[in-house]
Coordinates of C-alpha atoms in Angstrom, one line a residue:
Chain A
X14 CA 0.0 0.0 0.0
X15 CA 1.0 3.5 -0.8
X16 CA 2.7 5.4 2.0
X17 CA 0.8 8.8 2.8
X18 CA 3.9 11.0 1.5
X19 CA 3.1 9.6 -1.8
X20 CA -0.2 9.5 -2.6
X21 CA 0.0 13.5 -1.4
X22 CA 2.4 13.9 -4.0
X23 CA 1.0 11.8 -6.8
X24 CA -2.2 14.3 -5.8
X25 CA 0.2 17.1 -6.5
X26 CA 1.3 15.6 -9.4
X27 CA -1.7 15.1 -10.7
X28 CA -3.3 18.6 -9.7
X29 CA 0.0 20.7 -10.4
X30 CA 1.7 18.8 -13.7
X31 CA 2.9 21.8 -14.9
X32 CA 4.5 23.4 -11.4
X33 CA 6.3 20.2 -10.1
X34 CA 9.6 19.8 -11.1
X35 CA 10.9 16.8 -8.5
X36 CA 9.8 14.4 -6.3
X37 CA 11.1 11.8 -3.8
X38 CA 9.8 9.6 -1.0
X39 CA 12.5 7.7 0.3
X40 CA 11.8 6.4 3.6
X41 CA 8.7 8.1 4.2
X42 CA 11.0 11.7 3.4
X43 CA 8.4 12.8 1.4
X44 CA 10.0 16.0 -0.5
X45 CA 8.7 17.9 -3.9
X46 CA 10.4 20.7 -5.5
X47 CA 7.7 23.3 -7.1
X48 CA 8.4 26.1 -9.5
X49 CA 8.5 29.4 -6.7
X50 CA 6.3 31.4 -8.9
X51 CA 3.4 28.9 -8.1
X52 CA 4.1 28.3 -4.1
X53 CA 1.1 30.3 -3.1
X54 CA -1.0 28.0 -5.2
X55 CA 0.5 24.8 -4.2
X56 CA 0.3 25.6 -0.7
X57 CA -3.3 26.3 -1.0
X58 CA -3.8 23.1 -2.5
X59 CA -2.0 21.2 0.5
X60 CA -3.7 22.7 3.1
X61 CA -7.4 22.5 1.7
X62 CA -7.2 19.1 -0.4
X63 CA -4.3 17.3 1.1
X64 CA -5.1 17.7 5.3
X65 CA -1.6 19.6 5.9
X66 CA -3.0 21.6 8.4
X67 CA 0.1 23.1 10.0
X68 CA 3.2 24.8 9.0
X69 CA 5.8 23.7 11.1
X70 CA 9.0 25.2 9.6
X71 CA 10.0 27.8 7.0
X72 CA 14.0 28.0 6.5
X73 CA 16.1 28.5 3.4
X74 CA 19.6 26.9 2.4
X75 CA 22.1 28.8 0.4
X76 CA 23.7 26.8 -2.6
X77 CA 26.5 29.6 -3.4
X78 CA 27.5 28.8 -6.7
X79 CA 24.4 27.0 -8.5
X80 CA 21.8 28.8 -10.4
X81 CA 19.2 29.5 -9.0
X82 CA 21.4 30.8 -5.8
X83 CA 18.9 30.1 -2.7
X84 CA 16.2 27.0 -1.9
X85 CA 13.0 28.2 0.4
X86 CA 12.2 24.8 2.3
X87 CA 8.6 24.5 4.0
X88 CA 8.0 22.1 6.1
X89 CA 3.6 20.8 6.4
X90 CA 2.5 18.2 9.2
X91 CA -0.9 16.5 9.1
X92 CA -1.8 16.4 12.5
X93 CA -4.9 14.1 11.6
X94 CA -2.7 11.5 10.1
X95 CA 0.6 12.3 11.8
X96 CA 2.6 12.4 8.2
X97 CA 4.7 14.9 7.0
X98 CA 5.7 16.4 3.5
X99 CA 8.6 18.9 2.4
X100 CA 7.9 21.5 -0.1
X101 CA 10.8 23.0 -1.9
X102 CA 11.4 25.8 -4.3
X103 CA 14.7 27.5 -6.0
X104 CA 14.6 31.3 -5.7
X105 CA 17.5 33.3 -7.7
X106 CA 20.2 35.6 -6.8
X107 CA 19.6 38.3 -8.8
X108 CA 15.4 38.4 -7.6
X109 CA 15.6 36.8 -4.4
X110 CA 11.2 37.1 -4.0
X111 CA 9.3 35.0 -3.2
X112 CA 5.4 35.0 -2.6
X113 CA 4.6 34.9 1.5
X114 CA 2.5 31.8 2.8
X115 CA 1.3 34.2 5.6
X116 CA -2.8 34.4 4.4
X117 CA -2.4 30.5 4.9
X118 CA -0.1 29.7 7.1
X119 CA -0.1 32.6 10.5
X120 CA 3.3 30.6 11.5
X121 CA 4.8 31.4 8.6
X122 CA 5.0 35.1 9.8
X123 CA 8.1 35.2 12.2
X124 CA 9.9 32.1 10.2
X125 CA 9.9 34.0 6.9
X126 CA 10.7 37.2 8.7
X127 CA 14.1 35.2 10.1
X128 CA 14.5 33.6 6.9
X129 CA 14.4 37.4 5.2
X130 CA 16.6 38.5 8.4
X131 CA 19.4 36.3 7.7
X132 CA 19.1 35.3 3.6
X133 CA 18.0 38.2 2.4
X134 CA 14.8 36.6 0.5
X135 CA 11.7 38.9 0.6
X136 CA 8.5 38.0 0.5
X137 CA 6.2 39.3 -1.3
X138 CA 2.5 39.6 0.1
X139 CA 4.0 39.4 4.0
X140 CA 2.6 41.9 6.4
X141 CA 5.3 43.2 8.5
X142 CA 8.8 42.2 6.3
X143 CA 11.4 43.5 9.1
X144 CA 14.2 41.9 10.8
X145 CA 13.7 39.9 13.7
X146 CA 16.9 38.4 15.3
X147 CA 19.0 41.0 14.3
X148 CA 19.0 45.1 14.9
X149 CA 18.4 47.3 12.5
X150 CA 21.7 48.8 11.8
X151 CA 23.0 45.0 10.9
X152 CA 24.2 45.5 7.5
X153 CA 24.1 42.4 4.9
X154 CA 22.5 39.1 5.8
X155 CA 24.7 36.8 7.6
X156 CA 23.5 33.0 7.1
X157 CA 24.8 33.8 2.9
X158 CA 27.4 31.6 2.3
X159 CA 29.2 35.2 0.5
X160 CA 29.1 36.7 4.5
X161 CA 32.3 37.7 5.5
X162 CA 33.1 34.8 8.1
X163 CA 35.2 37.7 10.1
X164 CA 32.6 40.3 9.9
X165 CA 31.6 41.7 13.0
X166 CA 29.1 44.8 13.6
X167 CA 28.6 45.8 17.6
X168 CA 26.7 47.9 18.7
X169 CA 29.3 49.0 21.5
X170 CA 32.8 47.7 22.2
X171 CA 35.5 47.2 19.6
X172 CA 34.4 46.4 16.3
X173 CA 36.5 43.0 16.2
Chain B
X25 CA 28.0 94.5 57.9
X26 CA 31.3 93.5 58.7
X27 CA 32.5 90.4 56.9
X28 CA 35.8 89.7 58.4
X29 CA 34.3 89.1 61.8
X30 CA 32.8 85.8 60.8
X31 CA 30.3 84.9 63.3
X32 CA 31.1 80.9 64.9
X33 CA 28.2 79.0 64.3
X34 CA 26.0 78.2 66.9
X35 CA 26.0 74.6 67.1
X36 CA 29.6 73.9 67.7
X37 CA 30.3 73.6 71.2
X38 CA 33.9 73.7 72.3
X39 CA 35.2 71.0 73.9
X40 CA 36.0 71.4 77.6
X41 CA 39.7 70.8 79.1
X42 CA 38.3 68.1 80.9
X43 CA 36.9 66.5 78.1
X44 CA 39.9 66.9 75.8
X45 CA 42.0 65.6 78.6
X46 CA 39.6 62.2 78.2
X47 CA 39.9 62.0 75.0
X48 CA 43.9 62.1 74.8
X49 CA 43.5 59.1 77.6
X50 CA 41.5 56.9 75.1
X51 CA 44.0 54.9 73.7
X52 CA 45.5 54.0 77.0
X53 CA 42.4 53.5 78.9
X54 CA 41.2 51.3 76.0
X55 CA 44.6 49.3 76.3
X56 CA 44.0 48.9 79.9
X57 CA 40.4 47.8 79.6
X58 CA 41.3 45.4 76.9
X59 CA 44.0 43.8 79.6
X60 CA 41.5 44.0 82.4
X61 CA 39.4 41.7 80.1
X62 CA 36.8 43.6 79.0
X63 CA 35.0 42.1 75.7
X64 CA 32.6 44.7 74.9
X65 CA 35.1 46.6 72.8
X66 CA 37.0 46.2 69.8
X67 CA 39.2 48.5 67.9
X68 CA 39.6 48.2 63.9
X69 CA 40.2 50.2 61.3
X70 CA 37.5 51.6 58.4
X71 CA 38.8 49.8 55.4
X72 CA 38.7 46.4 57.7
X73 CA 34.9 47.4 58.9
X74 CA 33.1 48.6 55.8
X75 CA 35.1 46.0 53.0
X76 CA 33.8 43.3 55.6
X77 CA 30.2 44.3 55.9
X78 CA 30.3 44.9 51.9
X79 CA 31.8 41.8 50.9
X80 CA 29.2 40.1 53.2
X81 CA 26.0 41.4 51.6
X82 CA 26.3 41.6 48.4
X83 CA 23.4 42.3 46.3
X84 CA 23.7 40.6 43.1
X85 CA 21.9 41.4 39.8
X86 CA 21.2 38.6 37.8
X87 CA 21.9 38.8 34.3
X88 CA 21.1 35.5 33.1
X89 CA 20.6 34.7 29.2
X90 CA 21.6 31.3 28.4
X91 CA 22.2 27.6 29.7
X92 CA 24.6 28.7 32.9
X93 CA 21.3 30.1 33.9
X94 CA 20.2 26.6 35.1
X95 CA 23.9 26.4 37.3
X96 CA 23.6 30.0 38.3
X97 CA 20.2 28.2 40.0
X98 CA 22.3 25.8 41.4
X99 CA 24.6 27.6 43.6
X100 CA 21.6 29.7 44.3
X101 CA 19.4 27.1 45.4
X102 CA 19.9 25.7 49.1
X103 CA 21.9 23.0 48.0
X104 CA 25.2 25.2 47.4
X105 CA 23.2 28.3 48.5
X106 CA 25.0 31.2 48.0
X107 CA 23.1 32.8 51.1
X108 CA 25.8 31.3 52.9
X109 CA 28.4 33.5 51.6
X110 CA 26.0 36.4 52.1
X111 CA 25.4 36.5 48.8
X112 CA 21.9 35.6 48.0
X113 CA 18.9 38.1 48.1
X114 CA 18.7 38.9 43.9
X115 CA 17.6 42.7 43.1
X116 CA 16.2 42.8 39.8
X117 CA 16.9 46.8 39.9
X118 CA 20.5 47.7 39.1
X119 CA 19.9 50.5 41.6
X120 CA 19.3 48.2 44.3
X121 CA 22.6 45.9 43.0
X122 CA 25.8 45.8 43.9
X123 CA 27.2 42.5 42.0
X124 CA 26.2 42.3 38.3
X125 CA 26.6 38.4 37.7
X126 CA 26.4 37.9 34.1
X127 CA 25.3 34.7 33.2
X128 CA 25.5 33.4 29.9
X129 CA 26.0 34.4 26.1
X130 CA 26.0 37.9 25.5
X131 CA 25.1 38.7 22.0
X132 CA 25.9 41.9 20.4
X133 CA 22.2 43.0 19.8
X134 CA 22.2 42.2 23.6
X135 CA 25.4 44.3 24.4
X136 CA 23.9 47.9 24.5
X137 CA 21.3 46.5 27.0
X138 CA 23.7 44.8 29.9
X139 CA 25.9 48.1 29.3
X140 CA 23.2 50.0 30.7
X141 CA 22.6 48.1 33.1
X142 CA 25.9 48.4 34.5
X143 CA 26.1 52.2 34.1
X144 CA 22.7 52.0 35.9
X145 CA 24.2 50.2 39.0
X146 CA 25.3 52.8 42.0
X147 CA 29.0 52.7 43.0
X148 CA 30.7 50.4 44.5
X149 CA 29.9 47.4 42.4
X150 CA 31.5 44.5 41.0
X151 CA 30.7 42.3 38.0
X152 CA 31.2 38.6 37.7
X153 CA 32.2 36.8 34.2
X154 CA 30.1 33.7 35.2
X155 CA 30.8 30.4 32.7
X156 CA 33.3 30.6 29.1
X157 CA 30.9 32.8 26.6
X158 CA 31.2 35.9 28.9
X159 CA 34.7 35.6 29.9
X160 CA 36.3 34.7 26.1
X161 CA 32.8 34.1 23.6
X162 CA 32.8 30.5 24.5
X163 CA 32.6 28.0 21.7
X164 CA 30.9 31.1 19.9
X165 CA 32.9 32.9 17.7
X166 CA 30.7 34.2 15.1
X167 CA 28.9 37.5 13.6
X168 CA 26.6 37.2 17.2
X169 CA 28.2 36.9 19.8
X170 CA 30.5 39.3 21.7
X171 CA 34.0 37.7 22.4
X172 CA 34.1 38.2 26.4
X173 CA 32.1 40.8 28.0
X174 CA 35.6 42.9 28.9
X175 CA 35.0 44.8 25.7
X176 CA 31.9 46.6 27.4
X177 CA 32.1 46.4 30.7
X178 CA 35.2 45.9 33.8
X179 CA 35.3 42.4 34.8
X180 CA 36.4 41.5 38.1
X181 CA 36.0 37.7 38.8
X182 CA 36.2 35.1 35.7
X183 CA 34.8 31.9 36.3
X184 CA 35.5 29.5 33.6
X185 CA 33.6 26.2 32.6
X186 CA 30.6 25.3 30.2
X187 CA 29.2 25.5 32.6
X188 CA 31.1 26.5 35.4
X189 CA 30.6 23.9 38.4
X190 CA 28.7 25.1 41.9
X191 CA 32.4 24.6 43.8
X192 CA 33.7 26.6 40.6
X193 CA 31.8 29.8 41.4
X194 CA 32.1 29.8 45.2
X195 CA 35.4 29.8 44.2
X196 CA 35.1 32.6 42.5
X197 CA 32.6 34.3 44.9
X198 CA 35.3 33.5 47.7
X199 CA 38.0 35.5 45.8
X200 CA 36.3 38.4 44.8
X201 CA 36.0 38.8 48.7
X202 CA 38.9 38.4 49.3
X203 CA 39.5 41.1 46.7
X204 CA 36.8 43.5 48.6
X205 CA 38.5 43.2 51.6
X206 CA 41.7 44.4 50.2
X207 CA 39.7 47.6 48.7
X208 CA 40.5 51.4 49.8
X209 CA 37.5 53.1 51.5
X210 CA 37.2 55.7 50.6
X211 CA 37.7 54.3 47.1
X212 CA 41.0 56.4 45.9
X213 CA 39.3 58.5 42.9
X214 CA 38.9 54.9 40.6
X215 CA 35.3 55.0 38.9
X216 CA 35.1 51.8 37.0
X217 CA 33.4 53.5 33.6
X218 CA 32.3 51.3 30.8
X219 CA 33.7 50.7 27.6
X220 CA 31.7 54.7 25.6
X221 CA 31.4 55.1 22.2
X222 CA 35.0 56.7 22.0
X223 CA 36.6 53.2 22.8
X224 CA 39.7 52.7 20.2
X225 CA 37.9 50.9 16.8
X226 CA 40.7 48.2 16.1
X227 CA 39.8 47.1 12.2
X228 CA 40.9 43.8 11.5
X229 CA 41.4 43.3 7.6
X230 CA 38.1 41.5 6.5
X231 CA 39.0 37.9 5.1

């Protein structure tokens, strides 16, 4: 019998031919990689048609090097079922926007604002885009591989 | 009126002959109280009296942030119960403080924040590096966290560890009283200021 990862990708699959570009489900790490442009849309899908009814992580990984630059990695739970399902997408260097999963998800509000805080990705549609770990006069975002490793910005005391 | 005739004030009574007499006596009828065997007496000096009463009642200020927070309750707790050392009651108001113990990571967002609070506190007071991230930045070394919190404030007492052990800060405790009681009262002109804005920028070249 199908595992539940599975048969809620084969429904993206199916519903989304056009937007999913990978898939894998290898020991019930089930992962899909959508075209960014459609995230709001798949997302949507997910939560209404596939019972992932909770957001449980938004983070980002920074592939310096490849095009496109930067992968946005959400993270659903079905709390019905107890399974889980990763959604990634590829956002690029040049345009680092993506659309915000706020209206669906109201976790996704302080996650995207520490994934903006420290990569740099905005998010288009998000209420209150500021930075949330760091203060305001941080310059640069410091999770990018291209971050000076040395680089250090106090507010008081010497400056290395 | 006449200026140079300065009245005396009123309230200052001269002394007596007899009474100055007595008081030149003092040390020698103290001396032969002592060797009579009185014990309702005892001669010190300032320094010895006040360093002893402040090194026994210290006020601390808790500036807790990360995991030494859970030893810092510990040695607070009544099994190492720092109460015993007369150090226990915590004020939560640096006014009311008079040991900053500052326990935990420092970050540099945090920085500006425990400087105030130490510019806050009323003089004399004493701070306390408690566990490895505020005396050197720990196993932290990154674009966060401050590398020892001597770069904002003066440090007194280091207590190493990850954190530190219970004995490790009595240890500690122990020998910053020792270090009170070796203190000049009046204290000789030294202010212990923080690290201003006008502290020497040292640029290292960016890798």
């Amino acid at each position: 019998m199908e595992d539940f990862g599975s048969s809620a990708l084969r429904k993206l699959i199916d519903e989304f031919s056009d937007a999913v570009q990978l898939t894998h489900a290898d020991h019930g790490d089930a992962t899909a990689l959508v075209d960014p442009a459609r995230i709001e849309d798949v997302m949507r899908f997910l939560r209404d048609e596939a019972d992932f009814d909770m957001l449980m992580d938004v983070t980002a990984v920074d592939y310096l090097g490849q095009t496109p630059r930067f992968e946005m990695v959400y993270h659903l739970y079905a709390t019905g079922p107890n399974q889980r399902l990763r959604i990634k997408a590829r956002v690029a260097e040049e345009t680092p926007e993506i659309a915000s999963v706020v209206p669906l998800y109201a976790s996704a509000d302080w996650m995207e604002r520490e994934v903006f805080d420290l990569y740099g990705i905005r998010f288009d549609g998000h209420p209150d885009l500021r930075r949330i770990l760091l203060y305001e006069e941080f310059e640069g975002y410091p999770l990018r591989k291209d971050y000076p490793k040395e680089r250090r910005q106090p507010l008081v005391g010497p400056r290395n | 009126m006449d200026r140079t005739q300065a009245r005396k004030p009123r309230h200052i009574v001269e002394p007596t002959e007899a009474q100055r007499q007595r008081v030149k006596e003092m040390p020698a009828r103290a001396v032969e109280y002592l060797r009579q065997g009185g014990d309702s007496f005892l001669a010190t000096r300032a320094d010895a009296l006040v360093n002893w009463s402040r090194k026994y009642s210290m006020f601390l200020y808790p500036f807790v942030t990360a995991c030494c927070g859970m030893e810092f309750m510990s040695v607070a707790g009544p099994r190492y119960d720092l109460d015993r050392f007369g150090c226990a009651l915590p004020r939560f108001s640096p006014r009311q403080a008079d040991l900053l113990m500052v326990v935990g990571t420092i970050t540099h967002r945090n920085a500006p924040i425990l400087k105030k609070v130490y510019d806050q506190m009323a003089e004399p007071k004493w701070v306390m590096a408690f566990g490895a991230c505020t005396c050197s930045g720990g196993p932290y070394n990154n674009y966060a966290t401050v590398q020892g919190i001597d770069t904002i404030v003066p440090v007194d007492i280091y207590i190493p560890g990850c954190p530190p052990r219970p004995e490790a800060v009595m240890e500690g405790l122990m020998k910053l009283q020792a270090r009170i009681q070796a203190e000049k009262v009046p204290a000789d002109g030294r202010h212990k200021e923080s690290v201003d804005s006008a502290y020497p920028v040292i640029e290292k070249p960016i890798a």
